Amino acid sequence: MTVSLAILGGLLALDATSVGQFMISRPLVAGTLAGWWLGDPGLGLEIGAILELFYIAGVPAGGSRVPETGSASVVAVAVAVAAGGLAGLALGLVAGLVTSELGGMSVGLHRRLVGNLFGRIEAGSMTAPKVTSAHLFSVLLDFMRGAVVTAVAVVVGSWLSGVLVSRWPLPHETTVALVLVGAAVHLGALLKGFGGWQSRRAVFLVGLVAGIVGAYL
């Protein structure tokens, strides 16, 4: 199962930049795909929707480094399914958030390696076969990077969740509240794109009230 999840993580890593950019690497889609593969599409959709709130404000434009969401969503769903219950949901989200940061770091390393590769080609005799081979190698390297990140995170995350799930100290209400607050903080970053606090105070207050009511319920 880890191998198939690693392959899925590698394919989703390609979608982020190297191939297609069809948006299947977004958490909402990637989480649902992982949940479907693991036999629990509902949980995958739930985790994907929550992670989408964490990452919706991030725009992978230009050379900026952003967390990698595709492989992270696969890891989050895999850990949640392995652990089970509300504690599994929380631990899965934590595993996904950590994986997204590590994945983002590996993307930076991949870009440097590819830059050096094409720099050597430009310094020598540049031919069409050389450029094509370098491009295909870069795509394969990106796939392998995503697959390795996913596989390692699934193995380590599932093991840690198995150790921690029985020791989860927080009650149901507190766990749900922490998840909602964490997502709301990241979602609040969208205010900058709508004019900031001064021009969108009403939107912020409505969201705050809705969040409090949701946490209470």
PDB file of C-alpha atoms in Angstrom:
ATOM      1  CA  MET A   1       0.000   0.000   0.000  1.00  0.00           C
ATOM      2  CA  THR A   2       2.883   2.377   0.785  1.00  0.00           C
ATOM      3  CA  VAL A   3       4.264   1.871  -2.730  1.00  0.00           C
ATOM      4  CA  SER A   4       0.951   2.788  -4.381  1.00  0.00           C
ATOM      5  CA  LEU A   5       0.627   5.855  -2.155  1.00  0.00           C
ATOM      6  CA  ALA A   6       4.187   6.856  -3.052  1.00  0.00           C
ATOM      7  CA  ILE A   7       3.318   6.603  -6.761  1.00  0.00           C
ATOM      8  CA  LEU A   8       0.230   8.750  -6.196  1.00  0.00           C
ATOM      9  CA  GLY A   9       2.330  11.280  -4.279  1.00  0.00           C
ATOM     10  CA  GLY A  10       4.875  11.370  -7.084  1.00  0.00           C
ATOM     11  CA  LEU A  11       2.204  11.982  -9.721  1.00  0.00           C
ATOM     12  CA  LEU A  12       0.642  14.743  -7.645  1.00  0.00           C
ATOM     13  CA  ALA A  13       4.082  16.317  -7.220  1.00  0.00           C
ATOM     14  CA  LEU A  14       4.391  16.514 -10.999  1.00  0.00           C
ATOM     15  CA  ASP A  15       1.059  18.313 -11.269  1.00  0.00           C
ATOM     16  CA  ALA A  16       2.251  21.106  -8.994  1.00  0.00           C
ATOM     17  CA  THR A  17       4.790  22.473 -11.513  1.00  0.00           C
ATOM     18  CA  SER A  18       6.510  20.028 -13.849  1.00  0.00           C
ATOM     19  CA  VAL A  19       3.591  18.521 -15.764  1.00  0.00           C
ATOM     20  CA  GLY A  20       0.076  19.668 -16.486  1.00  0.00           C
ATOM     21  CA  GLN A  21      -0.807  21.879 -13.542  1.00  0.00           C
ATOM     22  CA  PHE A  22      -4.347  20.529 -13.740  1.00  0.00           C
ATOM     23  CA  MET A  23      -4.958  21.409 -10.042  1.00  0.00           C
ATOM     24  CA  ILE A  24      -5.359  17.771  -8.991  1.00  0.00           C
ATOM     25  CA  SER A  25      -2.557  18.408  -6.510  1.00  0.00           C
ATOM     26  CA  ARG A  26      -4.807  20.792  -4.559  1.00  0.00           C
ATOM     27  CA  PRO A  27      -5.691  19.304  -1.156  1.00  0.00           C
ATOM     28  CA  LEU A  28      -9.407  19.023  -1.890  1.00  0.00           C
ATOM     29  CA  VAL A  29      -8.780  16.835  -4.940  1.00  0.00           C
ATOM     30  CA  ALA A  30      -5.650  15.056  -3.737  1.00  0.00           C
ATOM     31  CA  GLY A  31      -7.181  14.207  -0.369  1.00  0.00           C
ATOM     32  CA  THR A  32     -10.305  12.801  -2.006  1.00  0.00           C
ATOM     33  CA  LEU A  33      -8.197  10.693  -4.392  1.00  0.00           C
ATOM     34  CA  ALA A  34      -6.139   9.321  -1.508  1.00  0.00           C
ATOM     35  CA  GLY A  35      -9.273   8.583   0.511  1.00  0.00           C
ATOM     36  CA  TRP A  36     -10.845   6.803  -2.443  1.00  0.00           C
ATOM     37  CA  TRP A  37      -7.703   4.715  -2.910  1.00  0.00           C
ATOM     38  CA  LEU A  38      -7.700   3.790   0.788  1.00  0.00           C
ATOM     39  CA  GLY A  39     -11.414   2.980   0.815  1.00  0.00           C
ATOM     40  CA  ASP A  40     -12.624   6.059   2.710  1.00  0.00           C
ATOM     41  CA  PRO A  41     -13.346   8.874   0.227  1.00  0.00           C
ATOM     42  CA  GLY A  42     -15.469  10.739   2.784  1.00  0.00           C
ATOM     43  CA  LEU A  43     -12.551  11.086   5.185  1.00  0.00           C
ATOM     44  CA  GLY A  44     -10.292  12.052   2.295  1.00  0.00           C
ATOM     45  CA  LEU A  45     -12.701  14.793   1.261  1.00  0.00           C
ATOM     46  CA  GLU A  46     -12.939  16.043   4.851  1.00  0.00           C
ATOM     47  CA  ILE A  47      -9.175  16.220   5.314  1.00  0.00           C
ATOM     48  CA  GLY A  48      -8.708  17.749   1.875  1.00  0.00           C
ATOM     49  CA  ALA A  49     -11.267  20.459   2.637  1.00  0.00           C
ATOM     50  CA  ILE A  50      -9.575  21.326   5.929  1.00  0.00           C
ATOM     51  CA  LEU A  51      -6.108  21.414   4.370  1.00  0.00           C
ATOM     52  CA  GLU A  52      -7.492  23.585   1.578  1.00  0.00           C
ATOM     53  CA  LEU A  53      -8.346  26.205   4.195  1.00  0.00           C
ATOM     54  CA  PHE A  54      -4.738  26.116   5.382  1.00  0.00           C
ATOM     55  CA  TYR A  55      -3.283  26.564   1.913  1.00  0.00           C
ATOM     56  CA  ILE A  56      -5.874  28.545  -0.024  1.00  0.00           C
ATOM     57  CA  ALA A  57      -3.997  31.804   0.547  1.00  0.00           C
ATOM     58  CA  GLY A  58      -0.739  30.451  -0.881  1.00  0.00           C
ATOM     59  CA  VAL A  59      -0.079  31.216  -4.559  1.00  0.00           C
ATOM     60  CA  PRO A  60       2.806  29.318  -6.229  1.00  0.00           C
ATOM     61  CA  ALA A  61       3.789  32.222  -8.469  1.00  0.00           C
ATOM     62  CA  GLY A  62       7.211  32.737  -9.989  1.00  0.00           C
ATOM     63  CA  GLY A  63      10.102  31.326  -7.988  1.00  0.00           C
ATOM     64  CA  SER A  64       8.421  31.612  -4.600  1.00  0.00           C
ATOM     65  CA  ARG A  65       8.616  28.560  -2.355  1.00  0.00           C
ATOM     66  CA  VAL A  66       5.269  27.378  -1.036  1.00  0.00           C
ATOM     67  CA  PRO A  67       4.343  24.218   0.871  1.00  0.00           C
ATOM     68  CA  GLU A  68       3.736  21.201  -1.344  1.00  0.00           C
ATOM     69  CA  THR A  69       0.120  20.186  -0.898  1.00  0.00           C
ATOM     70  CA  GLY A  70      -0.337  17.117  -3.102  1.00  0.00           C
ATOM     71  CA  SER A  71       1.918  14.631  -1.335  1.00  0.00           C
ATOM     72  CA  ALA A  72       1.019  16.208   2.017  1.00  0.00           C
ATOM     73  CA  SER A  73      -2.672  15.467   1.428  1.00  0.00           C
ATOM     74  CA  VAL A  74      -1.886  11.824   0.644  1.00  0.00           C
ATOM     75  CA  VAL A  75       0.125  11.522   3.847  1.00  0.00           C
ATOM     76  CA  ALA A  76      -2.563  13.225   5.936  1.00  0.00           C
ATOM     77  CA  VAL A  77      -5.281  10.855   4.718  1.00  0.00           C
ATOM     78  CA  ALA A  78      -3.077   7.768   5.072  1.00  0.00           C
ATOM     79  CA  VAL A  79      -2.173   8.620   8.671  1.00  0.00           C
ATOM     80  CA  ALA A  80      -5.775   9.465   9.562  1.00  0.00           C
ATOM     81  CA  VAL A  81      -7.029   6.166   8.110  1.00  0.00           C
ATOM     82  CA  ALA A  82      -4.310   4.196   9.888  1.00  0.00           C
ATOM     83  CA  ALA A  83      -4.953   5.824  13.275  1.00  0.00           C
ATOM     84  CA  GLY A  84      -8.730   6.143  13.080  1.00  0.00           C
ATOM     85  CA  GLY A  85     -11.084   8.314  15.110  1.00  0.00           C
ATOM     86  CA  LEU A  86     -10.916  12.014  15.857  1.00  0.00           C
ATOM     87  CA  ALA A  87      -7.370  11.724  17.193  1.00  0.00           C
ATOM     88  CA  GLY A  88      -6.420  10.136  13.885  1.00  0.00           C
ATOM     89  CA  LEU A  89      -7.937  13.089  12.040  1.00  0.00           C
ATOM     90  CA  ALA A  90      -5.897  15.561  14.097  1.00  0.00           C
ATOM     91  CA  LEU A  91      -2.687  13.538  13.811  1.00  0.00           C
ATOM     92  CA  GLY A  92      -3.241  13.133  10.086  1.00  0.00           C
ATOM     93  CA  LEU A  93      -3.576  16.883   9.645  1.00  0.00           C
ATOM     94  CA  VAL A  94      -0.386  17.445  11.641  1.00  0.00           C
ATOM     95  CA  ALA A  95       1.441  14.880   9.504  1.00  0.00           C
ATOM     96  CA  GLY A  96       0.160  16.588   6.373  1.00  0.00           C
ATOM     97  CA  LEU A  97       1.248  20.050   7.516  1.00  0.00           C
ATOM     98  CA  VAL A  98       4.740  18.835   8.414  1.00  0.00           C
ATOM     99  CA  THR A  99       5.058  16.939   5.136  1.00  0.00           C
ATOM    100  CA  SER A 100       3.999  19.995   3.145  1.00  0.00           C
ATOM    101  CA  GLU A 101       6.867  22.014   4.617  1.00  0.00           C
ATOM    102  CA  LEU A 102       9.411  19.245   4.023  1.00  0.00           C
ATOM    103  CA  GLY A 103       8.040  18.805   0.517  1.00  0.00           C
ATOM    104  CA  GLY A 104       8.449  22.512  -0.131  1.00  0.00           C
ATOM    105  CA  MET A 105      12.083  22.302   0.965  1.00  0.00           C
ATOM    106  CA  SER A 106      12.674  19.371  -1.390  1.00  0.00           C
ATOM    107  CA  VAL A 107      11.150  21.402  -4.237  1.00  0.00           C
ATOM    108  CA  GLY A 108      13.785  24.074  -3.626  1.00  0.00           C
ATOM    109  CA  LEU A 109      16.516  21.437  -3.787  1.00  0.00           C
ATOM    110  CA  HIS A 110      15.061  20.035  -6.999  1.00  0.00           C
ATOM    111  CA  ARG A 111      15.025  23.467  -8.595  1.00  0.00           C
ATOM    112  CA  ARG A 112      18.675  24.038  -7.723  1.00  0.00           C
ATOM    113  CA  LEU A 113      19.678  20.666  -9.186  1.00  0.00           C
ATOM    114  CA  VAL A 114      17.749  21.347 -12.384  1.00  0.00           C
ATOM    115  CA  GLY A 115      19.227  24.836 -12.624  1.00  0.00           C
ATOM    116  CA  ASN A 116      22.746  23.428 -12.327  1.00  0.00           C
ATOM    117  CA  LEU A 117      21.960  20.762 -14.920  1.00  0.00           C
ATOM    118  CA  PHE A 118      20.771  23.237 -17.521  1.00  0.00           C
ATOM    119  CA  GLY A 119      23.595  25.606 -16.607  1.00  0.00           C
ATOM    120  CA  ARG A 120      26.115  22.940 -17.611  1.00  0.00           C
ATOM    121  CA  ILE A 121      24.235  22.362 -20.872  1.00  0.00           C
ATOM    122  CA  GLU A 122      24.299  26.079 -21.679  1.00  0.00           C
ATOM    123  CA  ALA A 123      28.032  26.207 -20.928  1.00  0.00           C
ATOM    124  CA  GLY A 124      28.719  23.405 -23.408  1.00  0.00           C
ATOM    125  CA  SER A 125      27.309  22.508 -26.778  1.00  0.00           C
ATOM    126  CA  MET A 126      23.536  22.898 -26.604  1.00  0.00           C
ATOM    127  CA  THR A 127      21.628  20.517 -28.835  1.00  0.00           C
ATOM    128  CA  ALA A 128      17.952  19.555 -29.029  1.00  0.00           C
ATOM    129  CA  PRO A 129      18.554  15.951 -27.829  1.00  0.00           C
ATOM    130  CA  LYS A 130      20.507  17.205 -24.815  1.00  0.00           C
ATOM    131  CA  VAL A 131      17.784  19.673 -23.830  1.00  0.00           C
ATOM    132  CA  THR A 132      15.055  17.053 -24.294  1.00  0.00           C
ATOM    133  CA  SER A 133      16.958  14.485 -22.221  1.00  0.00           C
ATOM    134  CA  ALA A 134      17.596  17.027 -19.473  1.00  0.00           C
ATOM    135  CA  HIS A 135      13.939  18.007 -19.422  1.00  0.00           C
ATOM    136  CA  LEU A 136      12.745  14.401 -19.181  1.00  0.00           C
ATOM    137  CA  PHE A 137      15.318  13.675 -16.468  1.00  0.00           C
ATOM    138  CA  SER A 138      14.107  16.719 -14.508  1.00  0.00           C
ATOM    139  CA  VAL A 139      10.511  15.477 -14.691  1.00  0.00           C
ATOM    140  CA  LEU A 140      11.552  11.974 -13.580  1.00  0.00           C
ATOM    141  CA  LEU A 141      13.580  13.469 -10.737  1.00  0.00           C
ATOM    142  CA  ASP A 142      10.568  15.489  -9.592  1.00  0.00           C
ATOM    143  CA  PHE A 143       8.399  12.363  -9.623  1.00  0.00           C
ATOM    144  CA  MET A 144      10.968  10.451  -7.573  1.00  0.00           C
ATOM    145  CA  ARG A 145      11.255  13.344  -5.134  1.00  0.00           C
ATOM    146  CA  GLY A 146       7.500  13.415  -4.533  1.00  0.00           C
ATOM    147  CA  ALA A 147       7.322   9.633  -4.234  1.00  0.00           C
ATOM    148  CA  VAL A 148      10.158   9.448  -1.694  1.00  0.00           C
ATOM    149  CA  VAL A 149       8.745  12.293   0.408  1.00  0.00           C
ATOM    150  CA  THR A 150       5.337  10.607   0.420  1.00  0.00           C
ATOM    151  CA  ALA A 151       6.640   7.128   1.231  1.00  0.00           C
ATOM    152  CA  VAL A 152       8.885   8.255   4.084  1.00  0.00           C
ATOM    153  CA  ALA A 153       6.191  10.508   5.563  1.00  0.00           C
ATOM    154  CA  VAL A 154       3.531   7.767   5.364  1.00  0.00           C
ATOM    155  CA  VAL A 155       5.773   5.227   7.122  1.00  0.00           C
ATOM    156  CA  VAL A 156       6.984   7.604   9.831  1.00  0.00           C
ATOM    157  CA  GLY A 157       3.608   9.295  10.278  1.00  0.00           C
ATOM    158  CA  SER A 158       1.702   6.022  10.554  1.00  0.00           C
ATOM    159  CA  TRP A 159       4.173   4.693  13.112  1.00  0.00           C
ATOM    160  CA  LEU A 160       4.039   7.853  15.227  1.00  0.00           C
ATOM    161  CA  SER A 161       0.248   8.016  15.044  1.00  0.00           C
ATOM    162  CA  GLY A 162       0.046   4.423  16.253  1.00  0.00           C
ATOM    163  CA  VAL A 163       2.106   5.416  19.278  1.00  0.00           C
ATOM    164  CA  LEU A 164       0.295   8.671  19.993  1.00  0.00           C
ATOM    165  CA  VAL A 165      -3.327   7.935  19.144  1.00  0.00           C
ATOM    166  CA  SER A 166      -4.014   6.059  22.396  1.00  0.00           C
ATOM    167  CA  ARG A 167      -2.398   8.895  24.334  1.00  0.00           C
ATOM    168  CA  TRP A 168      -4.318  11.728  22.706  1.00  0.00           C
ATOM    169  CA  PRO A 169      -5.154  13.934  25.701  1.00  0.00           C
ATOM    170  CA  LEU A 170      -7.701  16.333  24.255  1.00  0.00           C
ATOM    171  CA  PRO A 171     -11.467  15.833  24.285  1.00  0.00           C
ATOM    172  CA  HIS A 172     -13.587  15.960  21.150  1.00  0.00           C
ATOM    173  CA  GLU A 173     -14.632  19.608  21.489  1.00  0.00           C
ATOM    174  CA  THR A 174     -11.088  20.888  22.078  1.00  0.00           C
ATOM    175  CA  THR A 175      -9.699  18.914  19.163  1.00  0.00           C
ATOM    176  CA  VAL A 176     -12.322  20.269  16.769  1.00  0.00           C
ATOM    177  CA  ALA A 177     -11.792  23.811  18.059  1.00  0.00           C
ATOM    178  CA  LEU A 178      -8.024  23.633  17.508  1.00  0.00           C
ATOM    179  CA  VAL A 179      -8.500  22.408  13.948  1.00  0.00           C
ATOM    180  CA  LEU A 180     -10.993  25.195  13.204  1.00  0.00           C
ATOM    181  CA  VAL A 181      -8.834  27.901  14.763  1.00  0.00           C
ATOM    182  CA  GLY A 182      -5.748  26.765  12.869  1.00  0.00           C
ATOM    183  CA  ALA A 183      -7.609  26.760   9.571  1.00  0.00           C
ATOM    184  CA  ALA A 184      -9.263  30.107  10.312  1.00  0.00           C
ATOM    185  CA  VAL A 185      -5.922  31.802  10.966  1.00  0.00           C
ATOM    186  CA  HIS A 186      -4.619  30.801   7.546  1.00  0.00           C
ATOM    187  CA  LEU A 187      -7.904  31.604   5.872  1.00  0.00           C
ATOM    188  CA  GLY A 188      -7.745  35.069   7.428  1.00  0.00           C
ATOM    189  CA  ALA A 189      -4.672  35.760   5.323  1.00  0.00           C
ATOM    190  CA  LEU A 190      -7.042  36.135   2.376  1.00  0.00           C
ATOM    191  CA  LEU A 191      -8.110  39.486   3.838  1.00  0.00           C
ATOM    192  CA  LYS A 192      -4.947  40.992   2.381  1.00  0.00           C
ATOM    193  CA  GLY A 193      -6.209  40.163  -1.089  1.00  0.00           C
ATOM    194  CA  PHE A 194      -9.506  41.947  -0.448  1.00  0.00           C
ATOM    195  CA  GLY A 195      -8.179  45.235   0.812  1.00  0.00           C
ATOM    196  CA  GLY A 196      -7.079  44.321   4.332  1.00  0.00           C
ATOM    197  CA  TRP A 197      -8.704  44.913   7.707  1.00  0.00           C
ATOM    198  CA  GLN A 198      -9.829  48.482   7.201  1.00  0.00           C
ATOM    199  CA  SER A 199     -12.007  47.796   4.172  1.00  0.00           C
ATOM    200  CA  ARG A 200     -13.156  44.305   5.108  1.00  0.00           C
ATOM    201  CA  ARG A 201     -13.921  44.521   8.823  1.00  0.00           C
ATOM    202  CA  ALA A 202     -17.478  43.306   8.276  1.00  0.00           C
ATOM    203  CA  VAL A 203     -16.261  40.197   6.439  1.00  0.00           C
ATOM    204  CA  PHE A 204     -13.788  39.474   9.224  1.00  0.00           C
ATOM    205  CA  LEU A 205     -16.398  39.874  11.957  1.00  0.00           C
ATOM    206  CA  VAL A 206     -18.884  37.648  10.144  1.00  0.00           C
ATOM    207  CA  GLY A 207     -16.211  34.989   9.750  1.00  0.00           C
ATOM    208  CA  LEU A 208     -15.269  35.316  13.403  1.00  0.00           C
ATOM    209  CA  VAL A 209     -18.854  34.855  14.558  1.00  0.00           C
ATOM    210  CA  ALA A 210     -19.341  31.912  12.191  1.00  0.00           C
ATOM    211  CA  GLY A 211     -16.170  30.303  13.507  1.00  0.00           C
ATOM    212  CA  ILE A 212     -17.244  30.707  17.136  1.00  0.00           C
ATOM    213  CA  VAL A 213     -20.667  29.276  16.415  1.00  0.00           C
ATOM    214  CA  GLY A 214     -19.128  26.385  14.483  1.00  0.00           C
ATOM    215  CA  ALA A 215     -16.730  25.572  17.293  1.00  0.00           C
ATOM    216  CA  TYR A 216     -19.545  25.742  19.820  1.00  0.00           C
ATOM    217  CA  LEU A 217     -21.719  23.375  17.801  1.00  0.00           C
TER     218      LEU A 217
END
